[in-house]
Amino acid sequence: MICDKLKMYQNNTKTMKNQKNSTIRSIFVRFNLLVTALVFGILLSVSSFAKDVRAVDYETEIRALQSENDVNQSSAIALQEQAVSYQDAVNRLQSQINAIQGQIDASRAEQSRLEQEIIVKQAELDAQRELLANEIRAMYEDGHISTIEMLATSKNLSDFIDKEEYRNAVQENIQKSLIKVAQLQNDLKSNKDQIDTLLADIEAQQAQMAADRNQQAAMLAYTESQKDEFNKKISDNSSKIAELRRQQVIANSKYNIGSPGQGVNCGGGYPGSTRSNWGTWGCNHPIDNTIDNWGMYNRQCVSYTAFKVHSDFLAGRNSRDMPYWGGVGNANQWDNNAIRAGIPVNGTPKPGAIAVSNAGYYGHVMYVEQVGVVNGQQAIYVSDYNAGWDGRYREYWRSLNGLVFIHF
């Protein structure tokens, strides 16, 4: 009897031990499954985070390049203004040089005229000197005749007086001629010296201005070279930005389910042509040609979603109209703008909501057409403009990754 009870006790103990081991194994299996799920979830989160970080990297690179472009553009504009100033200085100096050249030409002409006049006057002086020499010789010969001899050779007193007056007149003419010759020589020399001095001064002034002009021209050439260098940097950065945007489009499209296709020019009810206070906008007009009624550039994603919010409000599907967000209307600003305006923002999608992606330099906004499940994951069917930086309309399925939703 006792042995039977002992065996029964041992069997019960063994059964309880097996049950305990089974329970422990079950707990261990569930724990492993839980750990595996947590690790897998963490890996997914890290993967998603890495993708989001890459998108932020694009944004950071684009912001840095655009900031550098802004600085380079400002420098190029300043250099352009400086170049204009240098060019004006060069033009003014050239005008002054041209005016001085006119004075030089006139002075040289006057110098040539005076030289010619000197030649003519010199010939006259030589003739006058010859005449004076003859008169002096005649006076010299007359000077050897005494007054008694002159009276003796004269026919009468009147003839004597005539000879005396003639000699006095010759003496007076000689004196006047000598004074005239000396004065003419002095005048000609003085005029020529003045012209020579003026010409030297003008030529020196012209040489200085030419040196100043050459210096300004050299500075202009250097400035133009600097400006070209900045413009090249701007061009290079613009190419880099275009490439980053291309990569960003690819990065953003990784959340798309299927391909959104090439899109079309018009769609989603977006007007073909309408007017705002700034001009005529709509899908029949070029992208960014003007600003719409809510401060957004034409055919951008923000313009389309603003239009959809306003249309839903007019139809009674929204409790709020679209605010004017001009100047703070980039897509990645919409969620913060909405929060400041007291408009609900959360992670729950619903038809009519605005999906906001903050990835990239500008971000992206889409209009939620419907919510569903695609390939076993929750997704939204959206419509938008300019997802491919081409101003075109598209509709496509997209996962909820990286999105928040504004509920107007």
Coordinates of C-alpha atoms in Angstrom, one line a residue:
M1 CA 0.0 0.0 0.0
I2 CA 2.7 2.4 1.0
C3 CA 4.7 1.4 -2.1
D4 CA 1.7 2.2 -4.3
K5 CA 1.3 5.6 -2.8
L6 CA 5.1 6.2 -3.1
K7 CA 4.9 5.3 -6.8
M8 CA 1.9 7.5 -7.3
Y9 CA 3.7 10.4 -5.6
Q10 CA 6.8 9.9 -7.8
N11 CA 4.6 9.8 -10.9
N12 CA 2.8 13.0 -9.9
T13 CA 6.1 14.7 -9.2
K14 CA 7.5 13.6 -12.5
T15 CA 4.3 14.9 -14.3
M16 CA 4.5 18.2 -12.5
K17 CA 8.2 18.5 -13.4
N18 CA 7.5 17.8 -17.0
Q19 CA 4.7 20.4 -17.0
K20 CA 7.0 22.9 -15.4
N21 CA 9.7 22.2 -18.0
S22 CA 7.1 22.5 -20.7
T23 CA 6.0 25.8 -19.3
I24 CA 9.5 27.0 -19.0
R25 CA 10.2 26.0 -22.6
S26 CA 7.0 27.8 -23.7
I27 CA 8.1 30.9 -21.9
F28 CA 11.6 30.7 -23.3
V29 CA 10.2 30.3 -26.8
R30 CA 7.9 33.2 -26.4
F31 CA 10.7 35.3 -25.0
N32 CA 12.9 34.4 -28.0
L33 CA 10.1 35.3 -30.4
L34 CA 9.6 38.6 -28.5
V35 CA 13.4 39.3 -28.6
T36 CA 13.5 38.5 -32.3
A37 CA 10.5 40.7 -33.0
L38 CA 12.1 43.6 -31.0
V39 CA 15.4 43.1 -32.8
F40 CA 13.7 43.0 -36.2
G41 CA 11.7 46.1 -35.3
I42 CA 14.8 47.9 -34.2
L43 CA 16.5 47.0 -37.4
L44 CA 13.6 48.3 -39.4
S45 CA 13.6 51.5 -37.3
V46 CA 17.3 51.9 -37.9
S47 CA 16.9 51.2 -41.6
S48 CA 14.0 53.8 -41.7
F49 CA 16.1 56.2 -39.7
A50 CA 19.1 55.7 -41.9
K51 CA 16.9 56.5 -44.9
D52 CA 15.5 59.6 -43.2
V53 CA 19.0 60.6 -42.2
R54 CA 20.0 60.3 -45.9
A55 CA 17.2 62.5 -46.9
V56 CA 18.2 65.0 -44.2
D57 CA 21.8 64.7 -45.6
Y58 CA 20.5 65.8 -49.0
E59 CA 18.7 68.7 -47.4
T60 CA 21.9 69.7 -45.5
E61 CA 24.0 69.5 -48.6
I62 CA 21.5 71.5 -50.6
R63 CA 21.1 74.1 -47.9
A64 CA 24.9 74.5 -47.7
L65 CA 25.3 74.8 -51.5
Q66 CA 22.4 77.2 -51.8
S67 CA 23.8 79.3 -48.9
E68 CA 27.2 79.3 -50.7
N69 CA 25.5 80.3 -53.9
D70 CA 23.7 83.2 -52.1
V71 CA 27.1 84.4 -50.8
N72 CA 28.7 83.9 -54.2
Q73 CA 25.8 85.7 -55.9
S74 CA 26.1 88.6 -53.5
S75 CA 29.8 88.8 -54.2
A76 CA 29.2 88.6 -58.0
I77 CA 26.6 91.4 -57.7
A78 CA 29.0 93.6 -55.7
L79 CA 31.8 92.9 -58.2
Q80 CA 29.4 93.8 -61.0
E81 CA 28.7 97.1 -59.3
Q82 CA 32.4 97.6 -58.8
A83 CA 33.1 96.7 -62.4
V84 CA 30.5 99.3 -63.5
S85 CA 32.3 101.9 -61.4
Y86 CA 35.7 101.0 -62.8
Q87 CA 34.2 101.1 -66.3
D88 CA 32.7 104.5 -65.7
A89 CA 36.1 105.7 -64.4
V90 CA 37.8 104.3 -67.5
N91 CA 35.2 106.0 -69.7
R92 CA 35.6 109.4 -67.9
L93 CA 39.4 109.2 -68.1
Q94 CA 39.2 108.3 -71.8
S95 CA 36.9 111.3 -72.4
Q96 CA 39.3 113.6 -70.6
I97 CA 42.2 112.1 -72.5
N98 CA 40.4 112.7 -75.8
A99 CA 39.6 116.3 -74.7
I100 CA 43.3 116.9 -73.8
Q101 CA 44.3 115.4 -77.1
G102 CA 42.3 118.0 -78.7
Q103 CA 44.1 120.7 -76.7
I104 CA 47.4 119.1 -77.6
D105 CA 46.5 119.1 -81.3
A106 CA 45.5 122.7 -81.1
S107 CA 48.7 123.6 -79.2
R108 CA 50.8 121.8 -81.7
A109 CA 49.0 123.5 -84.6
E110 CA 49.7 126.9 -82.8
Q111 CA 53.2 125.8 -82.3
S112 CA 53.6 125.0 -86.0
R113 CA 52.0 128.3 -86.9
L114 CA 54.3 130.3 -84.6
E115 CA 57.3 128.4 -86.0
Q116 CA 56.2 129.3 -89.5
E117 CA 55.6 132.9 -88.4
I118 CA 59.0 133.0 -86.9
I119 CA 60.5 131.8 -90.2
V120 CA 58.6 134.6 -92.1
K121 CA 59.5 137.2 -89.5
Q122 CA 63.0 136.1 -89.5
A123 CA 63.1 136.7 -93.3
E124 CA 61.6 140.1 -92.7
L125 CA 64.2 140.8 -90.0
D126 CA 67.0 139.7 -92.3
A127 CA 65.7 142.1 -95.0
Q128 CA 65.3 144.8 -92.5
R129 CA 68.8 144.2 -91.3
E130 CA 70.1 144.4 -94.9
L131 CA 68.2 147.7 -95.3
L132 CA 69.6 149.0 -92.0
A133 CA 73.1 147.9 -93.0
N134 CA 72.8 149.9 -96.2
E135 CA 71.5 153.0 -94.3
I136 CA 74.2 152.6 -91.7
R137 CA 76.8 152.5 -94.5
A138 CA 75.3 155.6 -96.1
M139 CA 75.3 157.3 -92.7
Y140 CA 78.9 156.3 -92.2
E141 CA 79.9 157.7 -95.5
D142 CA 77.9 160.9 -94.8
G143 CA 79.5 161.0 -91.4
H144 CA 82.9 161.7 -93.1
I145 CA 81.6 164.9 -94.7
S146 CA 81.9 168.0 -92.5
T147 CA 79.2 170.5 -92.2
I148 CA 81.3 173.0 -94.3
E149 CA 81.7 170.4 -97.0
M150 CA 78.0 169.6 -97.0
L151 CA 77.2 173.4 -97.3
A152 CA 79.8 173.6 -100.1
T153 CA 78.3 170.7 -102.0
S154 CA 74.7 171.9 -101.5
K155 CA 73.2 174.0 -104.2
N156 CA 71.5 176.2 -101.7
L157 CA 70.5 176.4 -98.0
S158 CA 67.4 174.4 -98.7
D159 CA 69.3 171.6 -100.1
F160 CA 71.6 171.5 -97.0
I161 CA 68.6 171.4 -94.7
D162 CA 67.1 168.5 -96.8
K163 CA 70.4 166.6 -96.4
E164 CA 70.5 167.2 -92.7
E165 CA 66.9 166.1 -92.2
Y166 CA 67.5 163.0 -94.3
R167 CA 70.4 162.0 -92.1
N168 CA 68.4 162.6 -89.0
A169 CA 65.5 160.6 -90.4
V170 CA 67.9 157.7 -91.3
Q171 CA 69.2 157.7 -87.7
E172 CA 65.7 157.7 -86.3
N173 CA 64.6 154.9 -88.7
I174 CA 67.6 152.8 -87.6
Q175 CA 66.7 153.3 -84.0
K176 CA 63.1 152.4 -84.6
S177 CA 64.0 149.4 -86.7
L178 CA 66.4 148.1 -84.0
I179 CA 63.7 148.4 -81.3
K180 CA 61.1 146.7 -83.6
V181 CA 63.5 143.9 -84.4
A182 CA 64.2 143.3 -80.7
Q183 CA 60.6 143.5 -79.7
L184 CA 59.5 141.1 -82.5
Q185 CA 62.1 138.6 -81.5
N186 CA 61.1 138.8 -77.8
D187 CA 57.4 138.4 -78.6
L188 CA 58.0 135.4 -80.9
K189 CA 60.3 133.7 -78.4
S190 CA 57.9 134.4 -75.5
N191 CA 54.9 133.0 -77.4
K192 CA 56.9 129.9 -78.4
D193 CA 58.1 129.4 -74.9
Q194 CA 54.4 129.6 -73.6
I195 CA 53.2 127.1 -76.2
D196 CA 56.1 124.8 -75.4
T197 CA 55.3 124.9 -71.7
L198 CA 51.6 124.5 -72.2
L199 CA 52.2 121.6 -74.5
A200 CA 54.6 119.9 -72.0
D201 CA 52.0 120.3 -69.2
I202 CA 49.2 118.9 -71.4
E203 CA 51.2 116.0 -72.5
A204 CA 52.2 115.2 -68.9
Q205 CA 48.6 115.4 -67.8
Q206 CA 47.6 113.1 -70.7
A207 CA 50.3 110.6 -69.7
Q208 CA 49.0 110.6 -66.1
M209 CA 45.5 110.1 -67.2
A210 CA 46.6 107.3 -69.5
A211 CA 48.3 105.7 -66.6
D212 CA 45.2 106.1 -64.4
R213 CA 43.1 104.7 -67.2
N214 CA 45.4 101.7 -67.6
Q215 CA 45.2 101.1 -63.8
Q216 CA 41.4 101.3 -63.8
A217 CA 41.3 99.0 -66.8
A218 CA 43.6 96.5 -65.0
M219 CA 41.3 96.6 -61.9
L220 CA 38.3 96.2 -64.2
A221 CA 39.9 93.1 -65.8
Y222 CA 40.7 91.7 -62.4
T223 CA 37.2 92.4 -61.1
E224 CA 35.7 90.7 -64.2
S225 CA 37.9 87.8 -63.6
Q226 CA 36.7 87.5 -60.0
K227 CA 33.1 87.8 -61.1
D228 CA 33.6 85.1 -63.7
E229 CA 35.1 82.9 -60.9
F230 CA 32.1 83.5 -58.7
N231 CA 29.7 82.8 -61.5
K232 CA 31.5 79.6 -62.3
K233 CA 31.2 78.5 -58.6
I234 CA 27.5 79.4 -58.8
S235 CA 27.1 77.3 -61.9
D236 CA 29.0 74.4 -60.4
N237 CA 26.9 74.6 -57.2
S238 CA 23.7 74.8 -59.3
S239 CA 24.7 71.6 -61.1
K240 CA 25.4 70.0 -57.7
I241 CA 22.0 71.1 -56.4
A242 CA 20.3 69.7 -59.5
E243 CA 22.0 66.4 -58.9
L244 CA 21.1 66.4 -55.2
R245 CA 17.5 67.1 -56.1
R246 CA 17.6 64.3 -58.6
Q247 CA 18.9 62.0 -55.9
Q248 CA 16.3 63.4 -53.5
V249 CA 13.5 62.6 -55.9
I250 CA 14.8 59.1 -56.0
A251 CA 15.1 59.0 -52.2
N252 CA 11.6 60.3 -51.7
S253 CA 10.2 57.8 -54.2
K254 CA 11.4 54.9 -52.3
Y255 CA 8.2 55.1 -50.2
N256 CA 6.0 54.9 -53.3
I257 CA 4.2 51.7 -54.0
G258 CA 4.7 51.2 -57.7
S259 CA 5.7 53.9 -60.1
P260 CA 3.7 57.1 -60.3
G261 CA 4.6 57.5 -64.0
Q262 CA 5.5 60.6 -66.0
G263 CA 2.4 62.4 -64.9
V264 CA 0.3 64.9 -66.9
N265 CA 0.3 68.7 -67.2
C266 CA -3.2 69.1 -65.6
G267 CA -5.2 67.0 -63.2
G268 CA -6.9 66.9 -59.8
G269 CA -9.3 69.7 -60.7
Y270 CA -6.4 72.2 -60.5
P271 CA -7.5 75.2 -62.7
G272 CA -6.1 75.6 -66.2
S273 CA -6.0 79.3 -66.0
T274 CA -7.2 81.7 -63.3
R275 CA -6.1 85.0 -61.7
S276 CA -4.6 86.1 -58.4
N277 CA -3.5 89.5 -57.3
W278 CA -0.1 88.7 -58.8
G279 CA -1.0 87.4 -62.2
T280 CA -2.6 84.5 -64.1
W281 CA -1.8 81.0 -62.9
G282 CA -2.9 77.4 -63.5
C283 CA -1.7 74.2 -65.1
N284 CA -1.8 75.8 -68.6
H285 CA 0.9 78.2 -67.5
P286 CA 4.6 77.6 -66.8
I287 CA 5.7 76.4 -63.4
D288 CA 6.6 79.2 -61.0
N289 CA 5.4 81.9 -63.5
T290 CA 3.5 83.7 -60.7
I291 CA 1.9 83.3 -57.2
D292 CA -1.5 81.8 -56.6
N293 CA -4.2 83.1 -54.2
W294 CA -2.5 81.6 -51.1
G295 CA 1.1 82.8 -51.7
M296 CA 2.3 79.6 -53.4
Y297 CA 4.2 79.4 -56.7
N298 CA 2.2 78.0 -59.6
R299 CA 2.1 74.2 -60.2
Q300 CA 4.1 73.5 -57.1
C301 CA 2.9 70.8 -54.7
V302 CA 2.0 73.5 -52.2
S303 CA -0.1 75.3 -54.7
Y304 CA -2.1 72.2 -55.6
T305 CA -2.8 71.2 -52.0
A306 CA -3.7 74.7 -51.1
F307 CA -6.2 74.7 -54.0
K308 CA -7.6 71.3 -52.8
V309 CA -8.0 72.5 -49.2
H310 CA -9.9 75.6 -50.4
S311 CA -12.1 73.5 -52.7
D312 CA -13.0 71.1 -49.9
F313 CA -13.8 74.0 -47.6
L314 CA -16.1 75.5 -50.2
A315 CA -17.8 72.1 -50.6
G316 CA -18.3 71.7 -46.9
R317 CA -15.8 68.9 -46.5
N318 CA -13.3 70.9 -44.4
S319 CA -14.1 73.1 -41.4
R320 CA -11.2 75.4 -42.2
D321 CA -10.2 77.3 -45.3
M322 CA -6.7 77.4 -46.6
P323 CA -4.7 80.2 -44.8
Y324 CA -2.4 82.6 -46.7
W325 CA 1.1 81.2 -46.1
G326 CA 3.0 83.2 -48.7
G327 CA 6.7 83.6 -47.7
V328 CA 6.5 80.6 -45.3
G329 CA 4.9 78.2 -47.7
N330 CA 7.6 75.6 -48.4
A331 CA 6.2 72.1 -48.0
N332 CA 8.3 71.2 -45.0
Q333 CA 7.0 74.3 -43.2
W334 CA 3.3 73.3 -43.5
D335 CA 3.1 71.1 -40.4
N336 CA 4.6 73.8 -38.2
N337 CA 2.5 76.5 -39.8
A338 CA -0.6 74.3 -39.1
I339 CA 0.4 73.7 -35.5
R340 CA 0.9 77.5 -34.9
A341 CA -2.5 78.1 -36.5
G342 CA -4.2 75.5 -34.2
I343 CA -4.9 73.1 -37.1
P344 CA -4.6 69.4 -36.0
V345 CA -1.5 67.6 -37.1
N346 CA -0.9 63.8 -36.3
G347 CA 0.2 60.6 -37.8
T348 CA -3.3 59.3 -38.8
P349 CA -4.3 59.5 -42.4
K350 CA -7.7 60.1 -43.7
P351 CA -9.2 61.2 -47.1
G352 CA -9.0 64.9 -47.6
A353 CA -6.0 65.3 -45.2
I354 CA -2.7 66.8 -46.4
A355 CA 0.3 64.4 -46.1
V356 CA 3.5 66.2 -45.3
S357 CA 7.0 64.9 -45.9
N358 CA 9.7 67.0 -44.3
A359 CA 12.5 65.2 -46.2
G360 CA 14.6 67.3 -48.5
Y361 CA 15.3 70.9 -48.9
Y362 CA 11.7 71.9 -49.6
G363 CA 9.8 68.8 -48.5
H364 CA 6.7 67.6 -50.2
V365 CA 2.9 67.8 -49.6
M366 CA 0.3 65.5 -51.1
Y367 CA -3.5 65.3 -51.0
V368 CA -4.8 62.1 -49.5
E369 CA -7.5 60.6 -51.9
Q370 CA -8.0 57.3 -49.9
V371 CA -6.6 55.1 -47.3
G372 CA -6.1 51.4 -47.8
V373 CA -3.8 48.4 -47.6
V374 CA -1.4 47.5 -50.4
N375 CA 0.9 44.5 -50.3
G376 CA 0.0 43.8 -46.7
Q377 CA 0.9 47.3 -45.5
Q378 CA -1.2 50.4 -44.7
A379 CA -0.9 52.9 -47.5
I380 CA -2.5 56.0 -48.9
Y381 CA -3.5 56.9 -52.5
V382 CA -2.4 60.5 -53.1
S383 CA -2.5 63.1 -55.8
D384 CA 0.1 65.9 -56.1
Y385 CA 2.0 68.2 -58.4
N386 CA 5.8 68.5 -59.0
A387 CA 6.8 65.3 -57.3
G388 CA 9.5 64.9 -60.0
W389 CA 10.4 68.6 -60.0
D390 CA 8.6 69.0 -63.4
G391 CA 5.4 70.7 -62.4
R392 CA 3.3 67.7 -63.5
Y393 CA 0.2 66.0 -61.9
R394 CA 0.4 62.5 -60.6
E395 CA -1.6 59.9 -58.6
Y396 CA -0.1 56.9 -56.9
W397 CA 0.0 54.7 -53.8
R398 CA 2.5 55.5 -51.0
S399 CA 3.4 54.1 -47.7
L400 CA 3.0 56.1 -44.5
N401 CA 6.7 56.2 -43.8
G402 CA 8.0 59.7 -42.9
L403 CA 4.6 61.4 -43.1
V404 CA 2.5 63.5 -40.9
F405 CA -1.1 64.6 -41.7
I406 CA -2.7 68.0 -41.5
H407 CA -6.5 67.9 -40.9
F408 CA -8.1 71.1 -42.1

